[in-house]
């Protein structure tokens, strides 16, 4: 039953992402063919990752970060100087495990729910804390209304981690930041179970 629920949760990837990416690509084709070609390659990388990993319960952080870099490239092309995404993860924790597509969902949520402009860029920091948690922190400037929001993104992530670990996903909101702390997981050498 839990595996069935997890499968449903993993298939809740936003269709808006593809729609917005194709709109950006159409604009680039007319403005800069070279940029359009690079954008198409990154979009291909993103969807290859989704197809290869959507049925996995966990992936190593290194793989998820490589995917996130391709995804972030697409976001930068779309929002230009209005968004500033920074990955700062040392080599050590990159062998630990994470639920696939979690970072993409958190970056997408940050963009969806916050105001971003060239004058006040939306900043998203991704880093490891205490070797045990992956932190995704963004500046908090909430939009008054959010189009197409179902409110399921963060709930989806919490449910996935409830299945994978006995450690909870922490969500902290201050006046200036919204922060999500994801447990980094280890694969037990002698079993197929995942533990924190």
PDB file of C-alpha atoms in Angstrom:
ATOM      1  CA  UNK A   1       0.000   0.000   0.000  1.00  0.00           C
ATOM      2  CA  UNK A   2       2.812   2.425   0.950  1.00  0.00           C
ATOM      3  CA  UNK A   3       4.698   1.672  -2.276  1.00  0.00           C
ATOM      4  CA  UNK A   4       1.546   2.381  -4.261  1.00  0.00           C
ATOM      5  CA  UNK A   5       1.081   5.728  -2.490  1.00  0.00           C
ATOM      6  CA  UNK A   6       4.745   6.615  -3.075  1.00  0.00           C
ATOM      7  CA  UNK A   7       4.357   5.891  -6.792  1.00  0.00           C
ATOM      8  CA  UNK A   8       1.399   8.277  -6.993  1.00  0.00           C
ATOM      9  CA  UNK A   9       3.327  10.975  -5.119  1.00  0.00           C
ATOM     10  CA  UNK A  10       6.350  10.710  -7.408  1.00  0.00           C
ATOM     11  CA  UNK A  11       4.180  11.280 -10.458  1.00  0.00           C
ATOM     12  CA  UNK A  12       2.976  14.687  -9.234  1.00  0.00           C
ATOM     13  CA  UNK A  13       5.615  16.594 -11.223  1.00  0.00           C
ATOM     14  CA  UNK A  14       4.249  19.928 -12.363  1.00  0.00           C
ATOM     15  CA  UNK A  15       3.112  19.988 -16.007  1.00  0.00           C
ATOM     16  CA  UNK A  16       3.519  23.786 -15.827  1.00  0.00           C
ATOM     17  CA  UNK A  17       7.289  23.302 -15.893  1.00  0.00           C
ATOM     18  CA  UNK A  18       7.228  21.799 -19.390  1.00  0.00           C
ATOM     19  CA  UNK A  19       4.746  24.399 -20.631  1.00  0.00           C
ATOM     20  CA  UNK A  20       6.865  27.295 -19.296  1.00  0.00           C
ATOM     21  CA  UNK A  21      10.076  25.767 -20.649  1.00  0.00           C
ATOM     22  CA  UNK A  22       8.611  25.408 -24.133  1.00  0.00           C
ATOM     23  CA  UNK A  23       7.436  29.039 -24.054  1.00  0.00           C
ATOM     24  CA  UNK A  24      10.953  30.128 -23.104  1.00  0.00           C
ATOM     25  CA  UNK A  25      12.399  27.986 -25.902  1.00  0.00           C
ATOM     26  CA  UNK A  26      10.089  29.550 -28.503  1.00  0.00           C
ATOM     27  CA  UNK A  27      11.289  33.019 -27.459  1.00  0.00           C
ATOM     28  CA  UNK A  28      14.960  31.960 -27.564  1.00  0.00           C
ATOM     29  CA  UNK A  29      14.640  30.444 -31.047  1.00  0.00           C
ATOM     30  CA  UNK A  30      13.738  33.885 -32.389  1.00  0.00           C
ATOM     31  CA  UNK A  31      16.334  35.777 -30.326  1.00  0.00           C
ATOM     32  CA  UNK A  32      19.436  33.571 -30.076  1.00  0.00           C
ATOM     33  CA  UNK A  33      19.773  30.218 -31.865  1.00  0.00           C
ATOM     34  CA  UNK A  34      22.874  29.247 -29.859  1.00  0.00           C
ATOM     35  CA  UNK A  35      21.121  29.858 -26.542  1.00  0.00           C
ATOM     36  CA  UNK A  36      18.084  27.974 -27.837  1.00  0.00           C
ATOM     37  CA  UNK A  37      20.296  24.958 -28.631  1.00  0.00           C
ATOM     38  CA  UNK A  38      21.883  25.025 -25.137  1.00  0.00           C
ATOM     39  CA  UNK A  39      18.463  25.408 -23.536  1.00  0.00           C
ATOM     40  CA  UNK A  40      17.139  22.428 -25.520  1.00  0.00           C
ATOM     41  CA  UNK A  41      20.096  20.296 -24.378  1.00  0.00           C
ATOM     42  CA  UNK A  42      19.496  21.183 -20.708  1.00  0.00           C
ATOM     43  CA  UNK A  43      15.766  20.528 -21.094  1.00  0.00           C
ATOM     44  CA  UNK A  44      16.653  17.144 -22.581  1.00  0.00           C
ATOM     45  CA  UNK A  45      18.976  16.449 -19.606  1.00  0.00           C
ATOM     46  CA  UNK A  46      16.182  17.316 -17.171  1.00  0.00           C
ATOM     47  CA  UNK A  47      13.651  15.017 -18.808  1.00  0.00           C
ATOM     48  CA  UNK A  48      16.172  12.199 -19.206  1.00  0.00           C
ATOM     49  CA  UNK A  49      16.781  12.392 -15.449  1.00  0.00           C
ATOM     50  CA  UNK A  50      13.038  12.359 -14.742  1.00  0.00           C
ATOM     51  CA  UNK A  51      12.530   9.278 -16.943  1.00  0.00           C
ATOM     52  CA  UNK A  52      15.554   7.439 -15.498  1.00  0.00           C
ATOM     53  CA  UNK A  53      14.855   8.156 -11.828  1.00  0.00           C
ATOM     54  CA  UNK A  54      11.114   8.710 -11.393  1.00  0.00           C
ATOM     55  CA  UNK A  55      10.549   5.090 -10.310  1.00  0.00           C
ATOM     56  CA  UNK A  56      13.417   5.029  -7.803  1.00  0.00           C
ATOM     57  CA  UNK A  57      12.809   5.580  -4.115  1.00  0.00           C
ATOM     58  CA  UNK A  58      16.187   7.279  -3.597  1.00  0.00           C
ATOM     59  CA  UNK A  59      19.172   8.541  -5.588  1.00  0.00           C
ATOM     60  CA  UNK A  60      22.587   9.714  -4.445  1.00  0.00           C
ATOM     61  CA  UNK A  61      22.858  13.420  -3.741  1.00  0.00           C
ATOM     62  CA  UNK A  62      25.563  13.812  -6.422  1.00  0.00           C
ATOM     63  CA  UNK A  63      23.118  12.681  -9.126  1.00  0.00           C
ATOM     64  CA  UNK A  64      20.310  14.880  -7.785  1.00  0.00           C
ATOM     65  CA  UNK A  65      22.635  17.921  -7.695  1.00  0.00           C
ATOM     66  CA  UNK A  66      23.728  17.343 -11.312  1.00  0.00           C
ATOM     67  CA  UNK A  67      20.056  17.269 -12.297  1.00  0.00           C
ATOM     68  CA  UNK A  68      19.409  20.384 -10.207  1.00  0.00           C
ATOM     69  CA  UNK A  69      22.197  22.253 -12.008  1.00  0.00           C
ATOM     70  CA  UNK A  70      20.537  21.502 -15.377  1.00  0.00           C
ATOM     71  CA  UNK A  71      17.137  22.496 -13.971  1.00  0.00           C
ATOM     72  CA  UNK A  72      18.596  25.705 -12.509  1.00  0.00           C
ATOM     73  CA  UNK A  73      20.072  26.602 -15.900  1.00  0.00           C
ATOM     74  CA  UNK A  74      16.548  26.483 -17.350  1.00  0.00           C
ATOM     75  CA  UNK A  75      15.239  28.638 -14.497  1.00  0.00           C
ATOM     76  CA  UNK A  76      18.018  31.215 -15.029  1.00  0.00           C
ATOM     77  CA  UNK A  77      17.203  31.392 -18.733  1.00  0.00           C
ATOM     78  CA  UNK A  78      13.553  31.940 -17.914  1.00  0.00           C
ATOM     79  CA  UNK A  79      13.940  34.449 -15.070  1.00  0.00           C
ATOM     80  CA  UNK A  80      17.397  35.893 -15.911  1.00  0.00           C
ATOM     81  CA  UNK A  81      18.662  38.188 -13.111  1.00  0.00           C
ATOM     82  CA  UNK A  82      15.438  37.796 -11.104  1.00  0.00           C
ATOM     83  CA  UNK A  83      16.620  34.509  -9.580  1.00  0.00           C
ATOM     84  CA  UNK A  84      19.883  33.557  -7.862  1.00  0.00           C
ATOM     85  CA  UNK A  85      20.248  29.824  -7.117  1.00  0.00           C
ATOM     86  CA  UNK A  86      23.414  28.764  -5.268  1.00  0.00           C
ATOM     87  CA  UNK A  87      24.565  25.174  -4.737  1.00  0.00           C
ATOM     88  CA  UNK A  88      27.201  24.816  -2.034  1.00  0.00           C
ATOM     89  CA  UNK A  89      27.661  21.127  -1.187  1.00  0.00           C
ATOM     90  CA  UNK A  90      31.045  19.561  -0.361  1.00  0.00           C
ATOM     91  CA  UNK A  91      32.095  16.251  -1.918  1.00  0.00           C
ATOM     92  CA  UNK A  92      31.659  14.171   1.275  1.00  0.00           C
ATOM     93  CA  UNK A  93      27.866  14.158   1.623  1.00  0.00           C
ATOM     94  CA  UNK A  94      27.275  13.732  -2.128  1.00  0.00           C
ATOM     95  CA  UNK A  95      27.274   9.933  -1.699  1.00  0.00           C
ATOM     96  CA  UNK A  96      24.325  10.109   0.722  1.00  0.00           C
ATOM     97  CA  UNK A  97      20.810   9.564  -0.573  1.00  0.00           C
ATOM     98  CA  UNK A  98      17.797  11.768  -1.251  1.00  0.00           C
ATOM     99  CA  UNK A  99      14.336  11.273  -2.717  1.00  0.00           C
ATOM    100  CA  UNK A 100      14.571  12.037  -6.464  1.00  0.00           C
ATOM    101  CA  UNK A 101      13.128  15.314  -7.800  1.00  0.00           C
ATOM    102  CA  UNK A 102      12.887  16.788  -4.289  1.00  0.00           C
ATOM    103  CA  UNK A 103      15.200  19.725  -5.037  1.00  0.00           C
ATOM    104  CA  UNK A 104      13.355  20.551  -8.247  1.00  0.00           C
ATOM    105  CA  UNK A 105      10.055  20.674  -6.367  1.00  0.00           C
ATOM    106  CA  UNK A 106      11.476  22.958  -3.659  1.00  0.00           C
ATOM    107  CA  UNK A 107      13.057  25.376  -6.172  1.00  0.00           C
ATOM    108  CA  UNK A 108       9.825  25.374  -8.175  1.00  0.00           C
ATOM    109  CA  UNK A 109       7.840  26.107  -4.991  1.00  0.00           C
ATOM    110  CA  UNK A 110      10.148  29.000  -4.101  1.00  0.00           C
ATOM    111  CA  UNK A 111       9.622  30.527  -7.547  1.00  0.00           C
ATOM    112  CA  UNK A 112       5.879  29.882  -7.523  1.00  0.00           C
ATOM    113  CA  UNK A 113       5.206  31.429  -4.099  1.00  0.00           C
ATOM    114  CA  UNK A 114       7.619  34.389  -4.001  1.00  0.00           C
ATOM    115  CA  UNK A 115       8.067  37.673  -5.804  1.00  0.00           C
ATOM    116  CA  UNK A 116      11.244  37.798  -7.908  1.00  0.00           C
ATOM    117  CA  UNK A 117      12.545  40.861  -9.744  1.00  0.00           C
ATOM    118  CA  UNK A 118      15.839  42.211 -11.039  1.00  0.00           C
ATOM    119  CA  UNK A 119      15.781  44.809  -8.239  1.00  0.00           C
ATOM    120  CA  UNK A 120      15.106  42.116  -5.585  1.00  0.00           C
ATOM    121  CA  UNK A 121      16.159  38.707  -6.933  1.00  0.00           C
ATOM    122  CA  UNK A 122      14.775  35.560  -5.356  1.00  0.00           C
ATOM    123  CA  UNK A 123      17.756  33.841  -3.749  1.00  0.00           C
ATOM    124  CA  UNK A 124      17.758  30.082  -3.166  1.00  0.00           C
ATOM    125  CA  UNK A 125      20.630  28.502  -1.217  1.00  0.00           C
ATOM    126  CA  UNK A 126      21.164  24.723  -1.227  1.00  0.00           C
ATOM    127  CA  UNK A 127      23.697  23.373   1.285  1.00  0.00           C
ATOM    128  CA  UNK A 128      24.372  20.585   3.792  1.00  0.00           C
ATOM    129  CA  UNK A 129      24.176  21.184   7.534  1.00  0.00           C
ATOM    130  CA  UNK A 130      25.880  18.917  10.097  1.00  0.00           C
ATOM    131  CA  UNK A 131      26.413  16.265   7.412  1.00  0.00           C
ATOM    132  CA  UNK A 132      22.861  15.038   8.105  1.00  0.00           C
ATOM    133  CA  UNK A 133      20.460  17.445   6.420  1.00  0.00           C
ATOM    134  CA  UNK A 134      20.213  19.084   3.031  1.00  0.00           C
ATOM    135  CA  UNK A 135      18.936  22.635   3.423  1.00  0.00           C
ATOM    136  CA  UNK A 136      16.972  24.520   0.774  1.00  0.00           C
ATOM    137  CA  UNK A 137      16.506  28.123   1.917  1.00  0.00           C
ATOM    138  CA  UNK A 138      14.931  30.941  -0.040  1.00  0.00           C
ATOM    139  CA  UNK A 139      14.237  34.599   0.590  1.00  0.00           C
ATOM    140  CA  UNK A 140      10.640  35.085   1.639  1.00  0.00           C
ATOM    141  CA  UNK A 141       8.583  37.666  -0.254  1.00  0.00           C
ATOM    142  CA  UNK A 142       5.212  35.970  -0.666  1.00  0.00           C
ATOM    143  CA  UNK A 143       3.007  36.648  -3.661  1.00  0.00           C
ATOM    144  CA  UNK A 144      -0.516  37.783  -2.747  1.00  0.00           C
ATOM    145  CA  UNK A 145      -2.065  35.082  -4.922  1.00  0.00           C
ATOM    146  CA  UNK A 146      -0.476  31.991  -6.452  1.00  0.00           C
ATOM    147  CA  UNK A 147      -1.908  30.738  -9.738  1.00  0.00           C
ATOM    148  CA  UNK A 148      -2.267  27.007 -10.165  1.00  0.00           C
ATOM    149  CA  UNK A 149      -1.108  26.161  -6.644  1.00  0.00           C
ATOM    150  CA  UNK A 150      -2.521  22.914  -5.298  1.00  0.00           C
ATOM    151  CA  UNK A 151      -0.575  23.071  -2.034  1.00  0.00           C
ATOM    152  CA  UNK A 152       0.612  19.482  -2.535  1.00  0.00           C
ATOM    153  CA  UNK A 153       4.333  20.042  -3.226  1.00  0.00           C
ATOM    154  CA  UNK A 154       5.621  20.242   0.346  1.00  0.00           C
ATOM    155  CA  UNK A 155       3.018  17.757   1.605  1.00  0.00           C
ATOM    156  CA  UNK A 156       4.218  15.346  -1.110  1.00  0.00           C
ATOM    157  CA  UNK A 157       7.837  15.680   0.056  1.00  0.00           C
ATOM    158  CA  UNK A 158       6.892  15.127   3.713  1.00  0.00           C
ATOM    159  CA  UNK A 159       4.934  11.985   2.824  1.00  0.00           C
ATOM    160  CA  UNK A 160       7.795  10.610   0.739  1.00  0.00           C
ATOM    161  CA  UNK A 161      10.243  11.090   3.624  1.00  0.00           C
ATOM    162  CA  UNK A 162       7.786   9.612   6.139  1.00  0.00           C
ATOM    163  CA  UNK A 163       7.971   6.480   3.997  1.00  0.00           C
ATOM    164  CA  UNK A 164      11.781   6.583   3.616  1.00  0.00           C
ATOM    165  CA  UNK A 165      13.020   7.671   7.047  1.00  0.00           C
ATOM    166  CA  UNK A 166      12.126   8.006  10.705  1.00  0.00           C
ATOM    167  CA  UNK A 167      13.483  11.579  10.557  1.00  0.00           C
ATOM    168  CA  UNK A 168      11.021  14.265   9.598  1.00  0.00           C
ATOM    169  CA  UNK A 169      11.358  17.005   7.014  1.00  0.00           C
ATOM    170  CA  UNK A 170      11.731  20.262   8.961  1.00  0.00           C
ATOM    171  CA  UNK A 171      10.096  23.434   7.672  1.00  0.00           C
ATOM    172  CA  UNK A 172      11.127  26.754   9.240  1.00  0.00           C
ATOM    173  CA  UNK A 173       9.718  30.129   8.329  1.00  0.00           C
ATOM    174  CA  UNK A 174      11.161  33.427   9.554  1.00  0.00           C
ATOM    175  CA  UNK A 175      10.364  36.989   8.524  1.00  0.00           C
ATOM    176  CA  UNK A 176      13.067  36.848   5.833  1.00  0.00           C
ATOM    177  CA  UNK A 177      13.486  33.177   4.869  1.00  0.00           C
ATOM    178  CA  UNK A 178      11.651  29.951   4.160  1.00  0.00           C
ATOM    179  CA  UNK A 179      13.770  26.884   4.895  1.00  0.00           C
ATOM    180  CA  UNK A 180      13.245  23.169   4.303  1.00  0.00           C
ATOM    181  CA  UNK A 181      15.651  20.642   5.874  1.00  0.00           C
ATOM    182  CA  UNK A 182      15.663  17.234   4.169  1.00  0.00           C
ATOM    183  CA  UNK A 183      17.160  14.225   5.965  1.00  0.00           C
ATOM    184  CA  UNK A 184      20.150  12.785   4.097  1.00  0.00           C
ATOM    185  CA  UNK A 185      19.822   9.009   4.012  1.00  0.00           C
ATOM    186  CA  UNK A 186      22.242   6.079   3.999  1.00  0.00           C
ATOM    187  CA  UNK A 187      21.735   2.712   2.353  1.00  0.00           C
ATOM    188  CA  UNK A 188      22.375  -0.033   4.855  1.00  0.00           C
ATOM    189  CA  UNK A 189      25.122  -2.266   3.507  1.00  0.00           C
ATOM    190  CA  UNK A 190      23.523  -5.502   4.704  1.00  0.00           C
ATOM    191  CA  UNK A 191      19.846  -4.825   3.906  1.00  0.00           C
ATOM    192  CA  UNK A 192      17.740  -3.012   1.362  1.00  0.00           C
ATOM    193  CA  UNK A 193      16.198  -0.684   3.944  1.00  0.00           C
ATOM    194  CA  UNK A 194      16.996   2.977   4.108  1.00  0.00           C
ATOM    195  CA  UNK A 195      17.711   4.658   7.418  1.00  0.00           C
ATOM    196  CA  UNK A 196      18.669   8.120   8.531  1.00  0.00           C
TER     197      UNK A 196
END
